Coordinates of N, CA and C in Angstrom, one line a residue:
M1 N -0.8 -27.7 -18.6 CA 0.4 -27.0 -18.5 C 1.5 -27.9 -17.9
R2 N 2.7 -27.8 -18.5 CA 3.7 -28.7 -18.1 C 4.7 -28.0 -17.1
E3 N 4.8 -28.5 -15.9 CA 5.6 -27.9 -14.8 C 7.0 -28.6 -14.9
D4 N 8.0 -27.9 -15.3 CA 9.3 -28.6 -15.4 C 10.4 -27.9 -14.6
G5 N 10.1 -26.6 -14.1 CA 11.0 -25.9 -13.3 C 12.3 -25.5 -13.9
T6 N 12.4 -25.5 -15.3 CA 13.7 -25.1 -15.9 C 13.6 -23.9 -16.8
G7 N 12.5 -23.1 -16.6 CA 12.3 -21.9 -17.4 C 11.2 -22.1 -18.4
G8 N 10.6 -23.2 -18.5 CA 9.4 -23.4 -19.3 C 9.5 -23.5 -20.8
M9 N 10.6 -24.2 -21.3 CA 10.7 -24.4 -22.7 C 11.1 -25.8 -23.1
V10 N 10.6 -26.2 -24.2 CA 10.9 -27.6 -24.7 C 11.2 -27.5 -26.2
E11 N 12.3 -28.2 -26.5 CA 12.7 -28.3 -27.9 C 12.2 -29.5 -28.6
V12 N 11.5 -29.4 -29.7 CA 10.9 -30.5 -30.4 C 11.3 -30.6 -31.9
S13 N 11.2 -31.7 -32.5 CA 11.5 -31.9 -33.9 C 10.3 -31.3 -34.7
Q14 N 10.5 -31.2 -36.0 CA 9.4 -30.7 -36.8 C 8.2 -31.6 -36.8
E15 N 8.5 -32.9 -36.7 CA 7.4 -33.9 -36.7 C 6.6 -33.8 -35.4
E16 N 7.4 -33.6 -34.3 CA 6.7 -33.5 -32.9 C 6.0 -32.2 -32.9
F17 N 6.5 -31.1 -33.5 CA 5.9 -29.8 -33.5 C 4.5 -29.9 -34.2
A18 N 4.5 -30.7 -35.3 CA 3.2 -30.9 -36.1 C 2.1 -31.4 -35.2
Q19 N 2.5 -32.2 -34.2 CA 1.5 -32.8 -33.3 C 1.0 -31.8 -32.3
L20 N 1.7 -30.7 -32.1 CA 1.4 -29.7 -31.1 C 0.5 -28.6 -31.8
V21 N 0.6 -28.5 -33.1 CA -0.1 -27.4 -33.7 C -1.7 -27.7 -33.7
P22 N -2.5 -26.8 -33.2 CA -3.9 -27.0 -33.2 C -4.5 -27.1 -34.5
P23 N -5.6 -27.8 -34.7 CA -6.3 -27.9 -36.0 C -6.7 -26.5 -36.4
G24 N -6.5 -26.1 -37.7 CA -6.9 -24.8 -38.2 C -6.0 -23.7 -37.9
A25 N -4.8 -23.9 -37.2 CA -3.9 -22.9 -37.0 C -3.2 -22.5 -38.3
A26 N -3.0 -21.1 -38.5 CA -2.4 -20.6 -39.6 C -1.1 -19.9 -39.3
A27 N -0.9 -19.6 -38.1 CA 0.3 -18.9 -37.7 C 0.8 -19.2 -36.3
A28 N 2.1 -19.0 -36.0 CA 2.6 -19.2 -34.6 C 2.9 -17.8 -34.1
I29 N 2.7 -17.6 -32.8 CA 3.1 -16.4 -32.2 C 4.4 -16.7 -31.5
V30 N 5.4 -15.9 -31.7 CA 6.8 -16.2 -31.4 C 7.4 -15.1 -30.5
A31 N 8.1 -15.5 -29.5 CA 8.9 -14.6 -28.7 C 10.3 -14.7 -29.1
R32 N 11.0 -13.6 -29.4 CA 12.3 -13.6 -29.9 C 13.2 -12.8 -28.9
Y33 N 14.5 -13.3 -28.8 CA 15.4 -12.5 -28.1 C 16.4 -11.8 -29.1
D34 N 16.5 -10.5 -29.1 CA 17.3 -9.7 -30.0 C 18.6 -9.3 -29.3
V35 N 19.7 -9.2 -30.1 CA 20.9 -8.7 -29.6 C 21.3 -7.5 -30.5
D36 N 21.5 -6.4 -29.9 CA 21.9 -5.2 -30.6 C 23.4 -5.3 -30.9
R37 N 23.8 -5.3 -32.2 CA 25.2 -5.4 -32.6 C 25.6 -4.1 -33.2
S38 N 24.9 -3.0 -33.0 CA 25.2 -1.7 -33.6 C 26.5 -1.1 -33.1
D39 N 27.1 -0.3 -33.9 CA 28.3 0.5 -33.6 C 28.1 1.9 -34.1
S40 N 27.7 2.8 -33.3 CA 27.4 4.2 -33.8 C 28.7 4.9 -34.3
S41 N 29.9 4.5 -33.8 CA 31.1 5.1 -34.2 C 31.4 4.8 -35.7
T42 N 30.9 3.7 -36.2 CA 31.1 3.4 -37.6 C 29.8 3.5 -38.4
D43 N 28.7 4.0 -37.8 CA 27.4 4.2 -38.4 C 26.9 2.8 -38.9
F44 N 27.1 1.8 -38.0 CA 26.6 0.5 -38.3 C 25.4 0.2 -37.3
F45 N 24.3 -0.2 -37.9 CA 23.1 -0.5 -37.0 C 22.5 -1.9 -37.4
Q46 N 22.5 -2.7 -36.4 CA 22.0 -4.1 -36.7 C 21.5 -4.7 -35.4
V47 N 20.3 -5.3 -35.5 CA 19.8 -6.1 -34.4 C 19.6 -7.5 -34.9
R48 N 20.1 -8.5 -34.2 CA 20.1 -9.9 -34.6 C 19.2 -10.7 -33.7
T49 N 18.3 -11.4 -34.2 CA 17.5 -12.4 -33.4 C 18.4 -13.6 -33.2
V50 N 18.6 -14.0 -31.9 CA 19.5 -15.1 -31.6 C 18.7 -16.3 -31.0
F51 N 17.4 -16.1 -30.6 CA 16.7 -17.2 -30.0 C 15.2 -16.9 -30.3
E52 N 14.5 -18.0 -30.6 CA 13.0 -17.9 -30.8 C 12.3 -19.0 -30.1
V53 N 11.1 -18.7 -29.5 CA 10.3 -19.7 -28.9 C 8.8 -19.5 -29.2
V54 N 8.1 -20.5 -29.6 CA 6.7 -20.4 -29.9 C 6.0 -20.3 -28.6
I55 N 5.1 -19.3 -28.4 CA 4.4 -19.1 -27.2 C 2.9 -19.1 -27.4
G56 N 2.4 -19.3 -28.7 CA 1.0 -19.4 -29.0 C 0.7 -19.7 -30.4
F57 N -0.5 -19.9 -30.8 CA -0.9 -20.1 -32.1 C -2.1 -19.2 -32.5
S58 N -2.3 -19.0 -33.8 CA -3.4 -18.2 -34.3 C -4.1 -18.9 -35.5
P59 N -5.4 -18.7 -35.6 CA -6.1 -19.3 -36.7 C -6.0 -18.4 -38.0
H60 N -5.3 -17.3 -37.9 CA -5.1 -16.4 -39.1 C -3.7 -15.8 -39.1
T61 N -3.4 -15.1 -40.1 CA -2.1 -14.5 -40.3 C -2.1 -12.9 -40.1
R62 N -3.3 -12.4 -39.7 CA -3.4 -11.0 -39.6 C -2.5 -10.5 -38.4
D63 N -2.0 -9.3 -38.5 CA -1.2 -8.7 -37.4 C -2.1 -8.1 -36.4
T64 N -2.4 -8.8 -35.3 CA -3.3 -8.3 -34.3 C -2.6 -8.2 -33.0
F65 N -2.4 -7.0 -32.5 CA -1.6 -6.8 -31.3 C -2.2 -7.4 -30.1
S66 N -3.6 -7.2 -30.0 CA -4.3 -7.8 -28.8 C -4.0 -9.3 -28.7
E67 N -3.9 -10.0 -29.8 CA -3.6 -11.4 -29.8 C -2.2 -11.7 -29.4
M68 N -1.2 -10.9 -29.9 CA 0.2 -11.0 -29.5 C 0.3 -10.7 -28.0
R69 N -0.3 -9.7 -27.5 CA -0.2 -9.3 -26.1 C -0.7 -10.5 -25.2
K70 N -1.8 -11.1 -25.6 CA -2.4 -12.2 -24.8 C -1.4 -13.3 -24.7
A71 N -0.8 -13.7 -25.8 CA 0.2 -14.7 -25.8 C 1.4 -14.3 -25.0
A72 N 1.8 -13.1 -25.1 CA 3.0 -12.6 -24.4 C 2.9 -12.7 -22.9
A73 N 1.6 -12.5 -22.4 CA 1.3 -12.6 -21.0 C 1.5 -14.0 -20.4
Q74 N 1.4 -15.0 -21.2 CA 1.5 -16.4 -20.7 C 2.9 -16.8 -20.5
F75 N 3.9 -16.2 -21.2 CA 5.3 -16.6 -21.2 C 6.1 -15.6 -20.3
T76 N 6.7 -16.1 -19.2 CA 7.3 -15.3 -18.2 C 8.2 -14.2 -18.8
P77 N 9.2 -14.6 -19.6 CA 10.1 -13.5 -20.1 C 9.4 -12.4 -20.9
T78 N 8.2 -12.6 -21.4 CA 7.5 -11.5 -22.1 C 6.3 -11.0 -21.5
E79 N 6.1 -11.2 -20.1 CA 5.0 -10.7 -19.4 C 4.9 -9.2 -19.5
H80 N 6.0 -8.5 -19.6 CA 6.0 -7.1 -19.7 C 5.5 -6.5 -21.0
L81 N 5.1 -7.5 -21.9 CA 4.6 -7.0 -23.2 C 3.1 -7.4 -23.3
G82 N 2.5 -7.9 -22.2 CA 1.1 -8.3 -22.2 C 0.1 -7.2 -22.2
P83 N -1.2 -7.5 -22.1 CA -2.2 -6.5 -22.2 C -2.1 -5.4 -21.1
G84 N -2.3 -4.2 -21.6 CA -2.2 -3.0 -20.7 C -0.8 -2.5 -20.4
K85 N 0.2 -3.3 -20.9 CA 1.6 -2.8 -20.7 C 2.0 -1.8 -21.7
T86 N 2.8 -0.8 -21.3 CA 3.3 0.3 -22.1 C 4.6 0.8 -21.6
I87 N 5.1 1.9 -22.0 CA 6.2 2.5 -21.4 C 5.8 3.9 -21.0
C88 N 5.9 4.1 -19.7 CA 5.5 5.5 -19.1 C 6.7 6.0 -18.4
R89 N 7.2 7.2 -18.9 CA 8.3 7.9 -18.3 C 7.8 9.1 -17.5
V90 N 8.2 9.2 -16.3 CA 7.8 10.3 -15.5 C 8.9 11.3 -15.5
R91 N 8.7 12.5 -16.0 CA 9.7 13.6 -16.1 C 9.3 14.8 -15.4
A92 N 10.3 15.5 -14.9 CA 10.0 16.8 -14.3 C 10.1 17.9 -15.4
V93 N 9.0 18.7 -15.5 CA 8.9 19.6 -16.6 C 8.7 21.0 -16.0
L94 N 9.5 22.0 -16.6 CA 9.4 23.3 -16.1 C 8.0 24.0 -16.4
T95 N 7.6 24.7 -15.4 CA 6.2 25.4 -15.5 C 6.4 26.9 -15.9
R96 N 7.6 27.4 -16.0 CA 7.8 28.8 -16.3 C 9.2 29.0 -17.0
N97 N 9.4 30.0 -17.7 CA 10.7 30.3 -18.3 C 11.7 30.8 -17.3
V98 N 12.9 30.4 -17.4 CA 14.0 30.7 -16.5 C 15.2 31.1 -17.3
T99 N 15.9 32.1 -16.8 CA 17.2 32.5 -17.5 C 18.2 32.9 -16.4
D100 N 19.5 32.6 -16.7 CA 20.6 33.0 -15.9 C 21.3 34.2 -16.5
G101 N 20.7 34.8 -17.5 CA 21.3 35.9 -18.2 C 22.0 35.5 -19.5
S102 N 22.4 34.3 -19.6 CA 23.1 33.9 -20.9 C 22.3 32.7 -21.5
T103 N 21.6 31.9 -20.7 CA 20.9 30.8 -21.2 C 19.5 30.9 -20.7
V104 N 18.6 30.4 -21.7 CA 17.1 30.5 -21.3 C 16.6 29.0 -21.3
W105 N 15.9 28.7 -20.3 CA 15.2 27.4 -20.2 C 13.7 27.7 -20.3
W106 N 13.1 27.1 -21.3 CA 11.7 27.5 -21.5 C 10.7 26.5 -20.8
A107 N 9.6 27.1 -20.5 CA 8.5 26.3 -19.9 C 8.2 25.1 -20.8
E108 N 7.9 24.0 -20.2 CA 7.6 22.7 -20.9 C 8.8 21.9 -21.3
Q109 N 10.0 22.5 -21.0 CA 11.3 21.7 -21.2 C 11.5 20.9 -19.9
F110 N 12.3 19.8 -20.1 CA 12.6 19.0 -18.9 C 13.5 19.8 -18.0
S111 N 13.3 19.8 -16.7 CA 14.0 20.5 -15.8 C 15.4 19.9 -15.4
P112 N 16.5 20.5 -15.7 CA 17.8 20.0 -15.3 C 18.1 20.0 -13.8
W113 N 17.2 20.7 -13.1 CA 17.5 20.8 -11.6 C 16.6 19.8 -10.8
H114 N 15.7 19.2 -11.4 CA 14.8 18.2 -10.7 C 15.0 16.8 -11.2
M115 N 16.0 16.5 -12.0 CA 16.1 15.2 -12.5 C 16.3 14.1 -11.4
N116 N 17.0 14.5 -10.3 CA 17.2 13.6 -9.2 C 15.9 13.2 -8.5
C117 N 14.8 13.9 -8.8 CA 13.6 13.5 -8.2 C 12.7 12.6 -9.0
E118 N 13.2 12.4 -10.3 CA 12.5 11.5 -11.2 C 12.7 10.0 -10.8
P119 N 11.9 9.1 -11.3 CA 12.1 7.7 -10.9 C 13.6 7.2 -11.2
G120 N 14.2 6.6 -10.3 CA 15.6 6.1 -10.5 C 16.6 7.2 -10.6
G121 N 16.2 8.5 -10.3 CA 17.1 9.6 -10.5 C 17.3 10.1 -11.9
D122 N 16.6 9.4 -12.9 CA 16.7 9.8 -14.3 C 15.5 9.2 -15.0
G123 N 14.4 9.9 -15.1 CA 13.2 9.3 -15.7 C 13.3 9.0 -17.2
R124 N 14.4 9.5 -17.8 CA 14.6 9.3 -19.2 C 15.0 7.8 -19.4
R125 N 15.7 7.2 -18.5 CA 16.1 5.9 -18.6 C 15.2 4.9 -17.8
C126 N 14.7 5.4 -16.7 CA 13.9 4.6 -15.8 C 12.4 4.8 -16.2
H127 N 11.6 3.7 -16.4 CA 10.3 3.9 -16.8 C 9.4 2.8 -16.1
F128 N 8.1 3.1 -16.2 CA 7.1 2.2 -15.7 C 6.4 1.4 -16.8
M129 N 5.8 0.2 -16.5 CA 5.2 -0.5 -17.6 C 3.7 -0.4 -17.7
T130 N 3.1 0.4 -16.8 CA 1.7 0.7 -16.9 C 1.5 2.2 -16.4
R131 N 0.5 2.8 -17.0 CA 0.2 4.2 -16.6 C -0.1 4.3 -15.2
Q132 N -0.8 3.3 -14.6 CA -1.2 3.4 -13.2 C 0.0 3.4 -12.3
E133 N 1.0 2.7 -12.6 CA 2.2 2.7 -11.8 C 2.9 4.1 -11.9
A134 N 2.8 4.7 -13.0 CA 3.4 6.1 -13.1 C 2.6 7.1 -12.3
E135 N 1.3 6.9 -12.4 CA 0.4 7.8 -11.6 C 0.6 7.6 -10.1
D136 N 0.8 6.4 -9.7 CA 1.0 6.1 -8.3 C 2.3 6.7 -7.8
F137 N 3.3 6.7 -8.7 CA 4.6 7.3 -8.3 C 4.4 8.8 -8.0
I138 N 3.7 9.5 -8.9 CA 3.5 10.9 -8.8 C 2.7 11.2 -7.6
A139 N 1.6 10.4 -7.3 CA 0.8 10.6 -6.2 C 1.5 10.5 -4.8
S140 N 2.5 9.6 -4.8 CA 3.3 9.4 -3.6 C 4.5 10.2 -3.4
S141 N 4.8 11.1 -4.4 CA 6.0 12.0 -4.4 C 5.6 13.4 -3.8
P142 N 6.5 14.0 -3.0 CA 6.2 15.3 -2.6 C 6.3 16.3 -3.7
P143 N 5.7 17.5 -3.6 CA 5.8 18.5 -4.6 C 7.3 18.9 -4.9
L144 N 7.6 19.2 -6.1 CA 8.9 19.5 -6.5 C 9.3 20.9 -5.9
I145 N 10.4 21.0 -5.3 CA 10.8 22.2 -4.6 C 11.4 23.2 -5.7
P146 N 11.0 24.4 -5.7 CA 11.6 25.4 -6.7 C 13.1 25.6 -6.5
Y147 N 13.8 25.8 -7.6 CA 15.2 25.9 -7.5 C 15.6 27.3 -8.0
D148 N 16.5 27.9 -7.1 CA 16.9 29.3 -7.4 C 17.9 29.4 -8.5
V149 N 17.6 30.1 -9.6 CA 18.4 30.3 -10.7 C 18.7 31.7 -11.0
G150 N 19.8 32.3 -10.5 CA 20.1 33.7 -10.7 C 19.0 34.6 -10.1
G151 N 18.4 34.2 -9.0 CA 17.4 35.0 -8.4 C 16.0 34.7 -8.8
Q152 N 15.9 33.8 -9.8 CA 14.6 33.4 -10.3 C 14.2 32.0 -9.8
L153 N 13.0 31.7 -9.6 CA 12.6 30.3 -9.1 C 12.2 29.4 -10.3
A154 N 13.0 28.4 -10.4 CA 12.7 27.4 -11.5 C 11.7 26.4 -10.9
T155 N 10.4 26.5 -11.3 CA 9.4 25.6 -10.8 C 9.0 24.5 -11.8
A156 N 8.7 23.4 -11.3 CA 8.5 22.2 -12.1 C 7.4 21.3 -11.6
E157 N 6.9 20.5 -12.5 CA 5.8 19.5 -12.0 C 6.1 18.2 -12.8
F158 N 5.6 17.1 -12.2 CA 5.8 15.8 -12.9 C 4.8 15.7 -14.1
R159 N 5.2 15.1 -15.2 CA 4.3 14.8 -16.3 C 4.6 13.3 -16.7
I160 N 3.6 12.7 -17.3 CA 3.8 11.3 -17.8 C 3.9 11.3 -19.3
F161 N 5.0 10.7 -19.8 CA 5.1 10.6 -21.3 C 5.0 9.1 -21.7
E162 N 4.0 8.8 -22.4 CA 3.7 7.4 -22.7 C 4.2 7.0 -24.1
E163 N 4.9 5.9 -24.2 CA 5.4 5.4 -25.4 C 4.8 4.0 -25.7
S164 N 4.4 3.7 -26.9 CA 3.8 2.4 -27.2 C 4.8 1.4 -27.4
I165 N 4.5 0.1 -27.0 CA 5.4 -1.0 -27.3 C 4.9 -1.7 -28.6
E166 N 3.9 -1.2 -29.2 CA 3.4 -1.8 -30.5 C 4.1 -1.1 -31.7
H167 N 4.9 -1.9 -32.4 CA 5.7 -1.3 -33.5 C 5.1 -1.8 -34.8
R168 N 5.0 -0.8 -35.7 CA 4.4 -1.0 -37.1 C 5.4 -0.6 -38.1
E169 N 6.1 -1.6 -38.6 CA 7.2 -1.3 -39.6 C 7.0 -2.1 -40.9
K170 N 5.8 -1.9 -41.5 CA 5.5 -2.5 -42.8 C 6.0 -1.7 -43.9
Y171 N 7.4 -1.6 -44.0 CA 8.0 -0.8 -45.1 C 9.3 -1.6 -45.4
A172 N 10.0 -1.2 -46.5 CA 11.2 -1.8 -46.9 C 12.2 -1.7 -45.8
G173 N 12.8 -2.8 -45.4 CA 13.8 -2.8 -44.3 C 13.2 -2.9 -42.9
G174 N 11.9 -2.8 -42.8 CA 11.3 -2.8 -41.5 C 11.1 -4.2 -40.9
K175 N 10.8 -4.3 -39.7 CA 10.7 -5.6 -39.0 C 9.2 -6.1 -38.9
G176 N 8.3 -5.5 -39.6 CA 6.9 -5.9 -39.5 C 6.2 -5.4 -38.3
Y177 N 5.2 -6.1 -37.9 CA 4.4 -5.7 -36.7 C 5.0 -6.6 -35.5
Y178 N 5.3 -5.9 -34.4 CA 5.9 -6.7 -33.3 C 5.8 -5.8 -32.0
L179 N 5.8 -6.5 -30.9 CA 5.8 -5.9 -29.6 C 7.3 -5.9 -29.1
K180 N 7.7 -4.8 -28.5 CA 9.0 -4.7 -27.9 C 9.1 -3.4 -27.1
A181 N 9.6 -3.6 -25.9 CA 9.7 -2.4 -25.0 C 11.0 -1.7 -25.1
E182 N 12.0 -2.3 -25.6 CA 13.3 -1.7 -25.5 C 13.6 -0.8 -26.7
G183 N 12.8 -0.8 -27.7 CA 13.1 -0.1 -28.9 C 13.7 -0.9 -30.0
T184 N 13.7 -0.4 -31.2 CA 14.1 -1.3 -32.4 C 15.6 -1.7 -32.2
Y185 N 16.5 -0.7 -32.0 CA 17.9 -1.0 -31.9 C 18.3 -1.2 -30.4
A186 N 17.9 -2.3 -29.8 CA 18.2 -2.7 -28.4 C 18.1 -4.1 -28.2
S187 N 18.8 -4.6 -27.3 CA 18.8 -6.0 -26.9 C 17.5 -6.2 -26.0
G188 N 16.9 -7.4 -26.2 CA 15.7 -7.6 -25.4 C 14.7 -8.5 -26.1
W189 N 13.6 -8.8 -25.4 CA 12.5 -9.6 -26.0 C 11.6 -8.9 -26.9
S190 N 11.1 -9.5 -27.9 CA 10.0 -9.0 -28.8 C 9.1 -10.2 -29.1
V191 N 7.9 -9.8 -29.5 CA 6.8 -10.8 -29.9 C 6.3 -10.5 -31.2
C192 N 6.2 -11.5 -32.1 CA 5.6 -11.3 -33.4 C 4.9 -12.5 -33.9
K193 N 4.5 -12.6 -35.1 CA 3.7 -13.7 -35.6 C 4.4 -14.2 -36.9
Y194 N 4.5 -15.5 -37.0 CA 5.1 -16.1 -38.2 C 4.0 -17.1 -38.9
P195 N 3.9 -17.0 -40.2 CA 2.9 -18.0 -40.8 C 3.5 -19.4 -40.7
L196 N 2.6 -20.4 -40.6 CA 3.0 -21.8 -40.6 C 3.1 -22.3 -42.0
P197 N 4.0 -23.3 -42.3 CA 4.9 -24.0 -41.3 C 6.2 -23.2 -41.0
L198 N 6.8 -23.5 -39.9 CA 8.0 -22.8 -39.5 C 9.2 -23.5 -40.1
R199 N 10.3 -22.8 -40.3 CA 11.5 -23.3 -40.8 C 12.4 -23.9 -39.7
G200 N 13.4 -24.7 -40.2 CA 14.3 -25.3 -39.2 C 14.1 -26.7 -38.9
E201 N 15.1 -27.4 -38.4 CA 15.0 -28.9 -38.1 C 14.2 -29.1 -36.8
S202 N 14.3 -28.1 -35.9 CA 13.6 -28.2 -34.6 C 13.0 -26.9 -34.3
V203 N 12.1 -26.9 -33.3 CA 11.4 -25.8 -32.8 C 11.4 -25.8 -31.3
V204 N 11.6 -24.6 -30.7 CA 11.5 -24.4 -29.2 C 10.1 -23.9 -28.9
V205 N 9.4 -24.5 -28.1 CA 8.0 -24.1 -27.7 C 8.0 -23.9 -26.2
A206 N 7.0 -23.0 -25.8 CA 6.8 -22.8 -24.3 C 6.3 -24.1 -23.8
S207 N 6.7 -24.4 -22.5 CA 6.3 -25.8 -22.0 C 4.8 -26.0 -21.9
Y208 N 4.0 -24.9 -21.7 CA 2.6 -25.1 -21.6 C 1.9 -25.5 -22.9
L209 N 2.7 -25.4 -24.0 CA 2.2 -25.9 -25.3 C 2.6 -27.3 -25.6
A210 N 3.6 -27.8 -24.8 CA 4.1 -29.2 -25.1 C 3.2 -30.2 -24.4
R211 N 3.6 -31.5 -24.7 CA 2.9 -32.6 -24.0 C 4.0 -33.5 -23.4
P212 N 3.6 -34.2 -22.3 CA 4.5 -35.1 -21.7 C 5.1 -36.1 -22.7
G213 N 6.4 -36.3 -22.6 CA 7.0 -37.4 -23.5 C 7.4 -36.8 -24.8
I214 N 7.1 -35.6 -25.1 CA 7.5 -35.0 -26.4 C 8.6 -34.0 -26.2
G215 N 9.7 -34.1 -27.0 CA 10.8 -33.2 -27.0 C 11.7 -33.3 -25.8
R216 N 12.6 -32.3 -25.6 CA 13.5 -32.3 -24.5 C 13.5 -30.9 -23.9
L217 N 13.8 -30.8 -22.6 CA 13.7 -29.5 -21.9 C 14.9 -28.7 -22.3
V218 N 14.7 -27.3 -22.4 CA 15.7 -26.4 -22.7 C 16.2 -25.8 -21.4
A219 N 17.5 -25.8 -21.2 CA 18.0 -25.3 -19.9 C 17.7 -23.9 -19.7
G220 N 17.5 -23.5 -18.4 CA 17.2 -22.1 -18.0 C 18.2 -21.7 -16.9
P221 N 17.9 -20.8 -16.0 CA 16.7 -20.0 -16.1 C 16.7 -18.9 -17.0
W222 N 15.5 -18.3 -17.3 CA 15.4 -17.1 -18.2 C 14.8 -16.0 -17.4
E223 N 15.3 -14.8 -17.6 CA 14.8 -13.7 -16.8 C 13.6 -13.1 -17.5
A224 N 12.6 -12.6 -16.6 CA 11.4 -11.9 -17.1 C 11.8 -10.6 -17.9
V225 N 12.7 -9.9 -17.3 CA 13.2 -8.7 -18.0 C 14.7 -8.9 -18.1
P226 N 15.2 -9.4 -19.3 CA 16.5 -9.9 -19.4 C 17.6 -8.9 -19.6
D227 N 17.8 -8.0 -18.5 CA 18.9 -7.1 -18.6 C 20.3 -7.9 -18.5
A228 N 20.2 -9.0 -17.7 CA 21.4 -9.8 -17.6 C 21.0 -11.3 -17.9
P229 N 21.0 -11.6 -19.2 CA 20.6 -13.0 -19.6 C 21.4 -14.1 -18.9
T230 N 20.8 -15.2 -18.6 CA 21.5 -16.3 -18.0 C 21.2 -17.6 -18.7
G231 N 21.8 -18.7 -18.3 CA 21.5 -20.0 -18.9 C 21.9 -20.0 -20.4
K232 N 21.1 -20.7 -21.2 CA 21.3 -20.8 -22.6 C 21.3 -19.5 -23.3
L233 N 20.4 -18.6 -22.8 CA 20.2 -17.3 -23.5 C 21.6 -16.6 -23.4
A234 N 22.2 -16.6 -22.2 CA 23.5 -15.9 -22.1 C 24.5 -16.5 -23.1
Q235 N 24.5 -17.8 -23.3 CA 25.4 -18.4 -24.2 C 25.2 -17.9 -25.7
V236 N 24.0 -17.9 -26.1 CA 23.7 -17.5 -27.5 C 24.0 -16.0 -27.7
V237 N 23.7 -15.2 -26.6 CA 24.0 -13.8 -26.7 C 25.5 -13.5 -26.9
E238 N 26.3 -14.2 -26.0 CA 27.7 -14.1 -26.1 C 28.3 -14.5 -27.5
E239 N 27.7 -15.6 -28.0 CA 28.2 -16.0 -29.3 C 27.9 -15.0 -30.4
A240 N 26.7 -14.4 -30.3 CA 26.3 -13.4 -31.3 C 27.1 -12.2 -31.3
I241 N 27.5 -11.7 -30.1 CA 28.3 -10.6 -29.9 C 29.7 -10.8 -30.4
A242 N 30.2 -12.0 -30.2 CA 31.6 -12.3 -30.6 C 31.8 -12.5 -32.1
E243 N 30.7 -12.7 -32.8 CA 30.8 -12.9 -34.3 C 31.3 -11.6 -35.0

């Protein structure tokens, strides 16, 4: 492993990259940073990949999520896509029907009165990356206090709603098989597989795949969960949005 302290990426020429590809490798596992350029007001939806870095290799071209997850765990910005990672939202769900005379809230609906007790004050937006973390949150939280609605008690309990980060879009216009936690139309990291050889004059690889004396370091730092990209990532994101 190459310790460079700059975010862990090296840019190499195609000739240098050929020296790094293991014998028998048929595909590269690639981490991509996507920028959401959608505009719902004009019914325009587009996600553009602005940066790619090779984080592993594979002896085959089959879409195997376990293989992608293992590679994702080695690269700091995509650790949240590694083995066992998922999206778990903890929501407060009504356990009985409630009405104020004009509106009915049914059992199993999300409780509008207990949202402030959910993770981050809104479990719809705030989520955990493992089921165990979600279960620990519920175990450490006090029981939800019933809320008086027109003389009726609105009672609720926490439930875990799990969403997969494994996307299967093998259809026209789809993005193939890939890992991504933020959803299709969102900015953030994703991991997929490309057959070899790769296109382009140069290739960026994770530093642990490089060798001393080969390529040049790519400036960082890079965030593990890139809500606010910095360094070179911030630059390419800004350029993509401005286009």
